mmCIF file of C-alpha atoms and ligand atoms in Angstrom:
data_model
loop_
_atom_site.group_PDB
_atom_site.id
_atom_site.type_symbol
_atom_site.label_atom_id
_atom_site.label_comp_id
_atom_site.label_asym_id
_atom_site.label_seq_id
_atom_site.Cartn_x
_atom_site.Cartn_y
_atom_site.Cartn_z
ATOM 1 C CA UNK A 1 0.000 0.000 0.000
ATOM 2 C CA UNK A 2 1.140 3.548 -0.698
ATOM 3 C CA UNK A 3 2.185 5.102 2.553
ATOM 4 C CA UNK A 4 -0.465 7.753 3.077
ATOM 5 C CA UNK A 5 1.076 9.133 6.280
ATOM 6 C CA UNK A 6 2.429 12.215 4.545
ATOM 7 C CA UNK A 7 -0.792 12.907 2.647
ATOM 8 C CA UNK A 8 -3.269 15.440 3.955
ATOM 9 C CA UNK A 9 -6.000 13.949 1.831
ATOM 10 C CA UNK A 10 -6.591 10.222 1.452
ATOM 11 C CA UNK A 11 -9.740 9.183 -0.373
ATOM 12 C CA UNK A 12 -11.005 5.813 -1.489
ATOM 13 C CA UNK A 13 -13.471 3.926 -3.648
ATOM 14 C CA UNK A 14 -14.773 0.791 -1.962
ATOM 15 C CA UNK A 15 -16.919 -1.306 -4.288
ATOM 16 C CA UNK A 16 -18.507 -4.625 -3.363
ATOM 17 C CA UNK A 17 -17.559 -7.014 -6.168
ATOM 18 C CA UNK A 18 -20.990 -8.492 -6.810
ATOM 19 C CA UNK A 19 -20.984 -7.628 -10.520
ATOM 20 C CA UNK A 20 -19.347 -5.379 -13.099
ATOM 21 C CA UNK A 21 -19.121 -1.608 -12.671
ATOM 22 C CA UNK A 22 -22.293 0.189 -13.798
ATOM 23 C CA UNK A 23 -23.038 3.840 -14.382
ATOM 24 C CA UNK A 24 -24.071 4.499 -10.757
ATOM 25 C CA UNK A 25 -20.839 3.091 -9.379
ATOM 26 C CA UNK A 26 -18.794 4.956 -11.990
ATOM 27 C CA UNK A 27 -20.294 8.218 -10.674
ATOM 28 C CA UNK A 28 -19.205 7.250 -7.155
ATOM 29 C CA UNK A 29 -15.712 6.282 -8.248
ATOM 30 C CA UNK A 30 -15.377 9.481 -10.253
ATOM 31 C CA UNK A 31 -16.614 11.744 -7.427
ATOM 32 C CA UNK A 32 -14.142 10.329 -4.911
ATOM 33 C CA UNK A 33 -11.338 10.319 -7.501
ATOM 34 C CA UNK A 34 -11.895 13.940 -8.534
ATOM 35 C CA UNK A 35 -12.158 15.168 -4.969
ATOM 36 C CA UNK A 36 -8.919 13.384 -4.025
ATOM 37 C CA UNK A 37 -6.982 14.470 -7.093
ATOM 38 C CA UNK A 38 -8.172 18.082 -6.955
ATOM 39 C CA UNK A 39 -6.744 18.193 -3.407
ATOM 40 C CA UNK A 40 -3.468 16.654 -4.617
ATOM 41 C CA UNK A 41 -4.480 13.640 -2.536
ATOM 42 C CA UNK A 42 -4.040 9.897 -2.554
ATOM 43 C CA UNK A 43 -6.855 7.758 -3.998
ATOM 44 C CA UNK A 44 -7.139 4.133 -2.894
ATOM 45 C CA UNK A 45 -9.328 1.263 -4.026
ATOM 46 C CA UNK A 46 -10.642 -1.299 -1.567
ATOM 47 C CA UNK A 47 -12.621 -4.389 -2.527
ATOM 48 C CA UNK A 48 -15.370 -5.006 -0.012
ATOM 49 C CA UNK A 49 -15.496 -8.736 -0.666
ATOM 50 C CA UNK A 50 -16.666 -9.961 2.708
ATOM 51 C CA UNK A 51 -19.694 -11.875 1.506
ATOM 52 C CA UNK A 52 -18.283 -14.937 -0.317
ATOM 53 C CA UNK A 53 -21.569 -16.202 -1.807
ATOM 54 C CA UNK A 54 -22.242 -12.802 -3.421
ATOM 55 C CA UNK A 55 -18.703 -11.729 -4.303
ATOM 56 C CA UNK A 56 -16.456 -13.018 -7.026
ATOM 57 C CA UNK A 57 -12.870 -12.511 -8.020
ATOM 58 C CA UNK A 58 -14.072 -12.149 -11.601
ATOM 59 C CA UNK A 59 -16.296 -9.204 -10.664
ATOM 60 C CA UNK A 60 -13.424 -7.608 -8.720
ATOM 61 C CA UNK A 61 -11.130 -7.935 -11.740
ATOM 62 C CA UNK A 62 -13.829 -6.540 -14.050
ATOM 63 C CA UNK A 63 -14.284 -3.519 -11.776
ATOM 64 C CA UNK A 64 -10.539 -2.847 -11.724
ATOM 65 C CA UNK A 65 -10.360 -3.194 -15.501
ATOM 66 C CA UNK A 66 -13.272 -0.763 -15.938
ATOM 67 C CA UNK A 67 -11.633 1.769 -13.589
ATOM 68 C CA UNK A 68 -8.478 1.567 -15.711
ATOM 69 C CA UNK A 69 -10.468 1.897 -18.945
ATOM 70 C CA UNK A 70 -12.064 5.059 -17.583
ATOM 71 C CA UNK A 71 -8.679 6.460 -16.593
ATOM 72 C CA UNK A 72 -9.289 6.211 -12.841
ATOM 73 C CA UNK A 73 -5.828 5.190 -11.720
ATOM 74 C CA UNK A 74 -5.507 4.322 -8.055
ATOM 75 C CA UNK A 75 -2.486 4.564 -5.799
ATOM 76 C CA UNK A 76 -0.771 1.542 -4.291
ATOM 77 C CA UNK A 77 -2.174 -1.934 -3.971
ATOM 78 C CA UNK A 78 -5.860 -2.766 -3.905
ATOM 79 C CA UNK A 79 -6.904 -3.824 -0.399
ATOM 80 C CA UNK A 80 -9.146 -6.921 -0.271
ATOM 81 C CA UNK A 81 -11.322 -7.151 2.819
ATOM 82 C CA UNK A 82 -11.348 -10.947 2.563
ATOM 83 C CA UNK A 83 -7.663 -10.794 3.598
ATOM 84 C CA UNK A 84 -8.317 -8.614 6.627
ATOM 85 C CA UNK A 85 -10.382 -10.943 8.797
ATOM 86 C CA UNK A 86 -7.801 -10.993 11.614
ATOM 87 C CA UNK A 87 -8.023 -7.226 11.945
ATOM 88 C CA UNK A 88 -11.813 -7.284 12.183
ATOM 89 C CA UNK A 89 -11.615 -10.047 14.795
ATOM 90 C CA UNK A 90 -9.100 -8.073 16.787
ATOM 91 C CA UNK A 91 -11.225 -4.885 16.768
ATOM 92 C CA UNK A 92 -14.234 -6.919 17.804
ATOM 93 C CA UNK A 93 -12.193 -8.349 20.616
ATOM 94 C CA UNK A 94 -11.189 -4.862 21.799
ATOM 95 C CA UNK A 95 -14.848 -3.837 21.909
ATOM 96 C CA UNK A 96 -15.833 -7.049 23.700
ATOM 97 C CA UNK A 97 -13.227 -6.404 26.387
ATOM 98 C CA UNK A 98 -14.792 -3.037 27.025
ATOM 99 C CA UNK A 99 -18.184 -4.700 27.446
ATOM 100 C CA UNK A 100 -19.533 -2.916 24.402
ATOM 101 C CA UNK A 101 -20.718 -6.076 22.629
ATOM 102 C CA UNK A 102 -23.247 -8.769 23.314
ATOM 103 C CA UNK A 103 -24.395 -11.966 21.660
ATOM 104 C CA UNK A 104 -27.846 -11.903 20.111
ATOM 105 C CA UNK A 105 -29.777 -14.878 18.849
ATOM 106 C CA UNK A 106 -32.942 -12.993 17.827
ATOM 107 C CA UNK A 107 -34.293 -13.750 14.381
ATOM 108 C CA UNK A 108 -34.348 -10.992 11.804
ATOM 109 C CA UNK A 109 -38.139 -10.875 12.141
ATOM 110 C CA UNK A 110 -38.014 -10.532 15.920
ATOM 111 C CA UNK A 111 -35.246 -7.875 15.722
ATOM 112 C CA UNK A 112 -37.374 -5.519 13.630
ATOM 113 C CA UNK A 113 -36.017 -2.445 11.920
ATOM 114 C CA UNK A 114 -34.883 -0.765 15.145
ATOM 115 C CA UNK A 115 -33.519 -3.453 17.440
ATOM 116 C CA UNK A 116 -35.115 -2.973 20.876
ATOM 117 C CA UNK A 117 -32.280 -4.700 22.756
ATOM 118 C CA UNK A 118 -33.935 -8.011 23.710
ATOM 119 C CA UNK A 119 -30.564 -9.708 24.328
ATOM 120 C CA UNK A 120 -28.802 -6.628 25.762
ATOM 121 C CA UNK A 121 -28.955 -7.673 29.386
ATOM 122 C CA UNK A 122 -28.866 -11.443 28.974
ATOM 123 C CA UNK A 123 -25.988 -13.097 30.795
ATOM 124 C CA UNK A 124 -23.238 -13.603 28.221
ATOM 125 C CA UNK A 125 -22.614 -17.348 28.359
ATOM 126 C CA UNK A 126 -20.346 -17.443 25.335
ATOM 127 C CA UNK A 127 -17.876 -14.621 25.264
ATOM 128 C CA UNK A 128 -15.674 -14.108 22.236
ATOM 129 C CA UNK A 129 -12.620 -16.293 21.846
ATOM 130 C CA UNK A 130 -9.289 -14.565 21.573
ATOM 131 C CA UNK A 131 -9.612 -14.732 17.776
ATOM 132 C CA UNK A 132 -13.055 -13.169 17.801
ATOM 133 C CA UNK A 133 -14.860 -16.450 17.074
ATOM 134 C CA UNK A 134 -17.826 -17.627 19.082
ATOM 135 C CA UNK A 135 -18.882 -21.153 19.789
ATOM 136 C CA UNK A 136 -22.237 -22.777 20.431
ATOM 137 C CA UNK A 137 -25.610 -21.733 19.037
ATOM 138 C CA UNK A 138 -25.248 -19.344 16.134
ATOM 139 C CA UNK A 139 -25.657 -15.775 17.231
ATOM 140 C CA UNK A 140 -24.859 -12.313 15.994
ATOM 141 C CA UNK A 141 -22.675 -9.859 17.919
ATOM 142 C CA UNK A 142 -24.230 -6.436 18.491
ATOM 143 C CA UNK A 143 -22.635 -3.245 19.726
ATOM 144 C CA UNK A 144 -24.372 -1.194 22.421
ATOM 145 C CA UNK A 145 -25.330 2.237 21.155
ATOM 146 C CA UNK A 146 -25.553 5.329 23.356
ATOM 147 C CA UNK A 147 -28.728 7.216 24.142
ATOM 148 C CA UNK A 148 -27.633 10.345 22.294
ATOM 149 C CA UNK A 149 -27.546 11.970 18.906
ATOM 150 C CA UNK A 150 -24.585 11.708 16.584
ATOM 151 C CA UNK A 151 -24.224 14.879 14.522
ATOM 152 C CA UNK A 152 -21.965 15.734 11.618
ATOM 153 C CA UNK A 153 -21.800 18.101 8.674
ATOM 154 C CA UNK A 154 -21.810 16.320 5.367
ATOM 155 C CA UNK A 155 -19.768 18.219 2.794
ATOM 156 C CA UNK A 156 -22.595 17.865 0.237
ATOM 157 C CA UNK A 157 -25.791 17.150 2.179
ATOM 158 C CA UNK A 158 -25.174 19.589 5.064
ATOM 159 C CA UNK A 159 -25.963 19.102 8.760
ATOM 160 C CA UNK A 160 -27.041 15.599 9.770
ATOM 161 C CA UNK A 161 -28.194 14.070 13.029
ATOM 162 C CA UNK A 162 -29.268 10.627 14.092
ATOM 163 C CA UNK A 163 -30.242 9.323 17.486
ATOM 164 C CA UNK A 164 -28.672 5.885 17.499
ATOM 165 C CA UNK A 165 -30.747 4.206 20.183
ATOM 166 C CA UNK A 166 -34.042 5.675 18.953
ATOM 167 C CA UNK A 167 -33.449 5.402 15.208
ATOM 168 C CA UNK A 168 -31.152 2.415 14.770
ATOM 169 C CA UNK A 169 -30.737 0.383 17.959
ATOM 170 C CA UNK A 170 -27.778 -1.797 18.895
ATOM 171 C CA UNK A 171 -26.445 -2.943 15.530
ATOM 172 C CA UNK A 172 -24.710 -6.050 14.263
ATOM 173 C CA UNK A 173 -20.929 -6.170 13.891
ATOM 174 C CA UNK A 174 -20.693 -9.885 13.280
ATOM 175 C CA UNK A 175 -23.499 -11.764 11.642
ATOM 176 C CA UNK A 176 -25.078 -14.992 12.779
ATOM 177 C CA UNK A 177 -23.557 -16.737 9.760
ATOM 178 C CA UNK A 178 -20.095 -15.746 11.018
ATOM 179 C CA UNK A 179 -19.432 -12.968 8.502
ATOM 180 C CA UNK A 180 -18.139 -9.619 9.709
ATOM 181 C CA UNK A 181 -20.638 -6.848 9.054
ATOM 182 C CA UNK A 182 -20.000 -4.041 6.586
ATOM 183 C CA UNK A 183 -20.275 -1.417 9.373
ATOM 184 C CA UNK A 184 -17.348 -2.920 11.281
ATOM 185 C CA UNK A 185 -15.120 -3.676 8.304
ATOM 186 C CA UNK A 186 -15.571 -0.274 6.690
ATOM 187 C CA UNK A 187 -14.596 1.520 9.894
ATOM 188 C CA UNK A 188 -11.606 -0.708 10.662
ATOM 189 C CA UNK A 189 -10.335 -0.300 7.103
ATOM 190 C CA UNK A 190 -10.989 3.424 6.765
ATOM 191 C CA UNK A 191 -8.880 3.804 9.906
ATOM 192 C CA UNK A 192 -6.214 1.329 8.710
ATOM 193 C CA UNK A 193 -5.887 3.078 5.340
ATOM 194 C CA UNK A 194 -5.815 6.471 7.087
ATOM 195 C CA UNK A 195 -8.702 7.724 4.992
ATOM 196 C CA UNK A 196 -9.367 11.412 5.599
ATOM 197 C CA UNK A 197 -12.322 11.899 3.214
ATOM 198 C CA UNK A 198 -15.101 9.519 2.237
ATOM 199 C CA UNK A 199 -17.025 10.553 -0.886
ATOM 200 C CA UNK A 200 -19.773 8.051 -1.717
ATOM 201 C CA UNK A 201 -23.446 7.671 -2.621
ATOM 202 C CA UNK A 202 -26.290 9.115 -0.546
ATOM 203 C CA UNK A 203 -27.617 5.596 0.114
ATOM 204 C CA UNK A 204 -24.886 5.339 2.776
ATOM 205 C CA UNK A 205 -25.718 8.618 4.516
ATOM 206 C CA UNK A 206 -27.872 6.780 7.009
ATOM 207 C CA UNK A 207 -24.989 4.426 7.913
ATOM 208 C CA UNK A 208 -22.583 7.256 8.634
ATOM 209 C CA UNK A 209 -23.586 7.998 12.255
ATOM 210 C CA UNK A 210 -23.027 4.304 13.073
ATOM 211 C CA UNK A 211 -19.597 4.532 11.492
ATOM 212 C CA UNK A 212 -18.732 7.758 13.307
ATOM 213 C CA UNK A 213 -19.731 6.088 16.565
ATOM 214 C CA UNK A 214 -17.523 3.047 15.848
ATOM 215 C CA UNK A 215 -14.619 5.330 14.980
ATOM 216 C CA UNK A 216 -15.119 6.968 18.384
ATOM 217 C CA UNK A 217 -15.104 3.583 20.130
ATOM 218 C CA UNK A 218 -11.960 2.490 18.292
ATOM 219 C CA UNK A 219 -10.276 5.859 18.874
ATOM 220 C CA UNK A 220 -9.581 6.500 15.212
ATOM 221 C CA UNK A 221 -9.139 9.910 13.638
ATOM 222 C CA UNK A 222 -12.455 11.468 12.519
ATOM 223 C CA UNK A 223 -13.194 11.446 8.791
ATOM 224 C CA UNK A 224 -14.953 14.043 6.612
ATOM 225 C CA UNK A 225 -17.929 12.653 4.696
ATOM 226 C CA UNK A 226 -19.569 13.751 1.452
ATOM 227 C CA UNK A 227 -22.583 11.909 0.038
ATOM 228 C CA UNK A 228 -23.424 12.595 -3.589
ATOM 229 C CA UNK A 229 -26.842 11.901 -5.136
ATOM 230 C CA UNK A 230 -27.241 8.383 -6.493
ATOM 231 C CA UNK A 231 -28.516 7.709 -9.980
ATOM 232 C CA UNK A 232 -32.056 6.374 -10.017
ATOM 233 C CA UNK A 233 -33.774 4.337 -12.710
ATOM 234 C CA UNK A 234 -37.266 5.012 -14.108
ATOM 235 C CA UNK A 235 -38.817 3.337 -11.029
ATOM 236 C CA UNK A 236 -36.924 5.714 -8.722
ATOM 237 C CA UNK A 237 -34.599 2.944 -7.451
ATOM 238 C CA UNK A 238 -30.862 3.371 -7.172
ATOM 239 C CA UNK A 239 -29.020 1.898 -10.158
ATOM 240 C CA UNK A 240 -27.427 -1.205 -8.736
ATOM 241 C CA UNK A 241 -26.627 -4.765 -9.562
ATOM 242 C CA UNK A 242 -29.885 -5.694 -7.830
ATOM 243 C CA UNK A 243 -31.868 -3.478 -10.217
ATOM 244 C CA UNK A 244 -29.935 -5.018 -13.105
ATOM 245 C CA UNK A 245 -28.080 -1.878 -14.093
ATOM 246 C CA UNK A 246 -26.135 -2.670 -17.221
ATOM 247 C CA UNK A 247 -22.360 -3.053 -17.164
ATOM 248 C CA UNK A 248 -20.409 -0.116 -18.552
ATOM 249 C CA UNK A 249 -19.222 -0.261 -22.097
ATOM 250 C CA UNK A 250 -15.539 0.622 -22.016
ATOM 251 C CA UNK A 251 -15.180 0.845 -25.780
ATOM 252 C CA UNK A 252 -16.100 4.537 -26.015
ATOM 253 C CA UNK A 253 -15.617 5.874 -22.503
ATOM 254 C CA UNK A 254 -15.741 9.571 -23.484
ATOM 255 C CA UNK A 255 -19.518 9.851 -23.654
ATOM 256 C CA UNK A 256 -20.091 7.861 -20.455
ATOM 257 C CA UNK A 257 -17.527 9.983 -18.628
ATOM 258 C CA UNK A 258 -19.278 13.122 -19.892
ATOM 259 C CA UNK A 259 -22.568 11.751 -18.537
ATOM 260 C CA UNK A 260 -20.967 10.937 -15.163
ATOM 261 C CA UNK A 261 -19.536 14.472 -14.964
ATOM 262 C CA UNK A 262 -22.964 15.851 -15.817
ATOM 263 C CA UNK A 263 -24.504 13.815 -12.963
ATOM 264 C CA UNK A 264 -22.037 15.562 -10.642
ATOM 265 C CA UNK A 265 -23.046 18.956 -12.051
ATOM 266 C CA UNK A 266 -19.738 19.405 -13.783
ATOM 267 C CA UNK A 267 -20.769 20.247 -17.284
ATOM 268 C CA UNK A 268 -18.110 20.329 -19.912
ATOM 269 C CA UNK A 269 -18.820 23.040 -22.500
ATOM 270 C CA UNK A 270 -19.262 20.378 -25.192
ATOM 271 C CA UNK A 271 -19.715 16.647 -24.740
ATOM 272 C CA UNK A 272 -16.276 15.173 -25.007
ATOM 273 C CA UNK A 273 -15.740 13.461 -28.296
ATOM 274 C CA UNK A 274 -14.241 10.127 -29.120
ATOM 275 C CA UNK A 275 -11.104 11.932 -30.205
ATOM 276 C CA UNK A 276 -10.552 13.459 -26.747
ATOM 277 C CA UNK A 277 -8.447 11.197 -24.568
ATOM 278 C CA UNK A 278 -9.834 9.922 -21.283
ATOM 279 C CA UNK A 279 -6.850 11.497 -19.526
ATOM 280 C CA UNK A 280 -7.541 14.949 -20.924
ATOM 281 C CA UNK A 281 -11.215 14.678 -19.900
ATOM 282 C CA UNK A 282 -10.107 13.836 -16.380
ATOM 283 C CA UNK A 283 -7.557 16.656 -16.336
ATOM 284 C CA UNK A 284 -10.337 19.066 -17.316
ATOM 285 C CA UNK A 285 -12.587 17.600 -14.613
ATOM 286 C CA UNK A 286 -9.914 17.829 -11.884
ATOM 287 C CA UNK A 287 -9.276 21.467 -12.767
ATOM 288 C CA UNK A 288 -12.992 22.300 -12.715
ATOM 289 C CA UNK A 289 -14.108 20.111 -9.789
ATOM 290 C CA UNK A 290 -16.123 21.747 -7.026
ATOM 291 C CA UNK A 291 -17.568 19.498 -4.350
ATOM 292 C CA UNK A 292 -19.831 22.377 -3.338
ATOM 293 C CA UNK A 293 -21.456 22.343 -6.788
ATOM 294 C CA UNK A 294 -22.652 18.738 -6.444
ATOM 295 C CA UNK A 295 -26.423 18.891 -5.864
ATOM 296 C CA UNK A 296 -27.492 18.240 -2.275
ATOM 297 C CA UNK A 297 -30.185 15.844 -3.434
ATOM 298 C CA UNK A 298 -30.434 12.170 -2.624
ATOM 299 C CA UNK A 299 -31.143 10.984 -6.169
ATOM 300 C CA UNK A 300 -30.819 12.055 -9.778
ATOM 301 C CA UNK A 301 -33.029 10.363 -12.366
ATOM 302 C CA UNK A 302 -30.942 8.643 -15.031
ATOM 303 C CA UNK A 303 -33.316 9.990 -17.659
ATOM 304 C CA UNK A 304 -32.384 13.588 -16.797
ATOM 305 C CA UNK A 305 -28.742 12.964 -17.784
ATOM 306 C CA UNK A 306 -28.470 14.103 -21.382
ATOM 307 C CA UNK A 307 -25.315 12.290 -22.378
ATOM 308 C CA UNK A 308 -26.070 8.966 -20.727
ATOM 309 C CA UNK A 309 -25.582 6.401 -23.513
ATOM 310 C CA UNK A 310 -28.882 4.622 -24.030
ATOM 311 C CA UNK A 311 -29.000 1.144 -22.552
HETATM 312 N N1 LIG B 1 -19.028 -1.388 -0.525
HETATM 313 C C1 LIG B 1 -20.075 -0.419 -0.448
HETATM 314 C C2 LIG B 1 -20.930 -0.454 -1.697
HETATM 315 O O1 LIG B 1 -20.466 -0.927 -2.736
HETATM 316 C C3 LIG B 1 -19.579 0.994 -0.302
HETATM 317 C C4 LIG B 1 -18.966 1.216 0.991
HETATM 318 C C5 LIG B 1 -18.523 2.629 1.287
HETATM 319 O O2 LIG B 1 -18.221 3.407 0.362
HETATM 320 O O3 LIG B 1 -18.440 2.946 2.458
HETATM 321 O O4 LIG B 1 -22.049 0.001 -1.654
#
């Protein structure tokens, strides 16, 4: 990994390799890339491949190839979360030692959307092993949340607040099936990679207070967050692999890059033509990038993007 210790800005793109890169994820990659590069910062790529049945090495390789085709060159080595399990176990262990975790065997149905803490005060018969593993009946590990609001100022969406116990409840850091939860891994890795700025889609805005809280518990340096609008399909749903967003066509990246810039409110005077190199488009975009000009909306309809190549 590039040593980011000297950098004042370290950004990252952290895709889950469940399928090839699509237009929505290109917008995310581009936003974090442009913000990092316009600050003279480091830009890292991390594969969030913690869910073996859903992730594939092929998808990870396709994503990296697409990033290269679109000129989004990252610094250092790609970090794969599947190789970081010991670190997640060790952070979990630290939290367990501080009595911040408890085992929970409630079903998803019983837990509801806001977990009311059924297992919070149960005697903990099966504490974590030294390696973070638990034995016996399958159970999730939840972290206790405080009875207070977490507040932060998002660099795009403005002031945010969330009351963790009233709006989220104690949340899962290790799932019943033994997998480490996204919320834990993302925090451990953002700290490990010394990320200073997270620029990502607005669908993760709601997760941010949980992540800020975990950073507090693990004593890591606070991060600045910026959540850009996500691209929505005709049904108003975020473009994603689940909504069958089509894979990007890397053969003529100029038009797709123009469309992605347009989604971020960075409108080149003319759509870039096939003859313009991807690198010169990105140089133009870095020079003209303004995070403050990104709309503070949660979604942008794909159909409002003029240069989006038709699917
Ligand atoms: N892996 C997550 C996703 O693909 C993004 C995580 C993040 O940026 O914090 O939605």
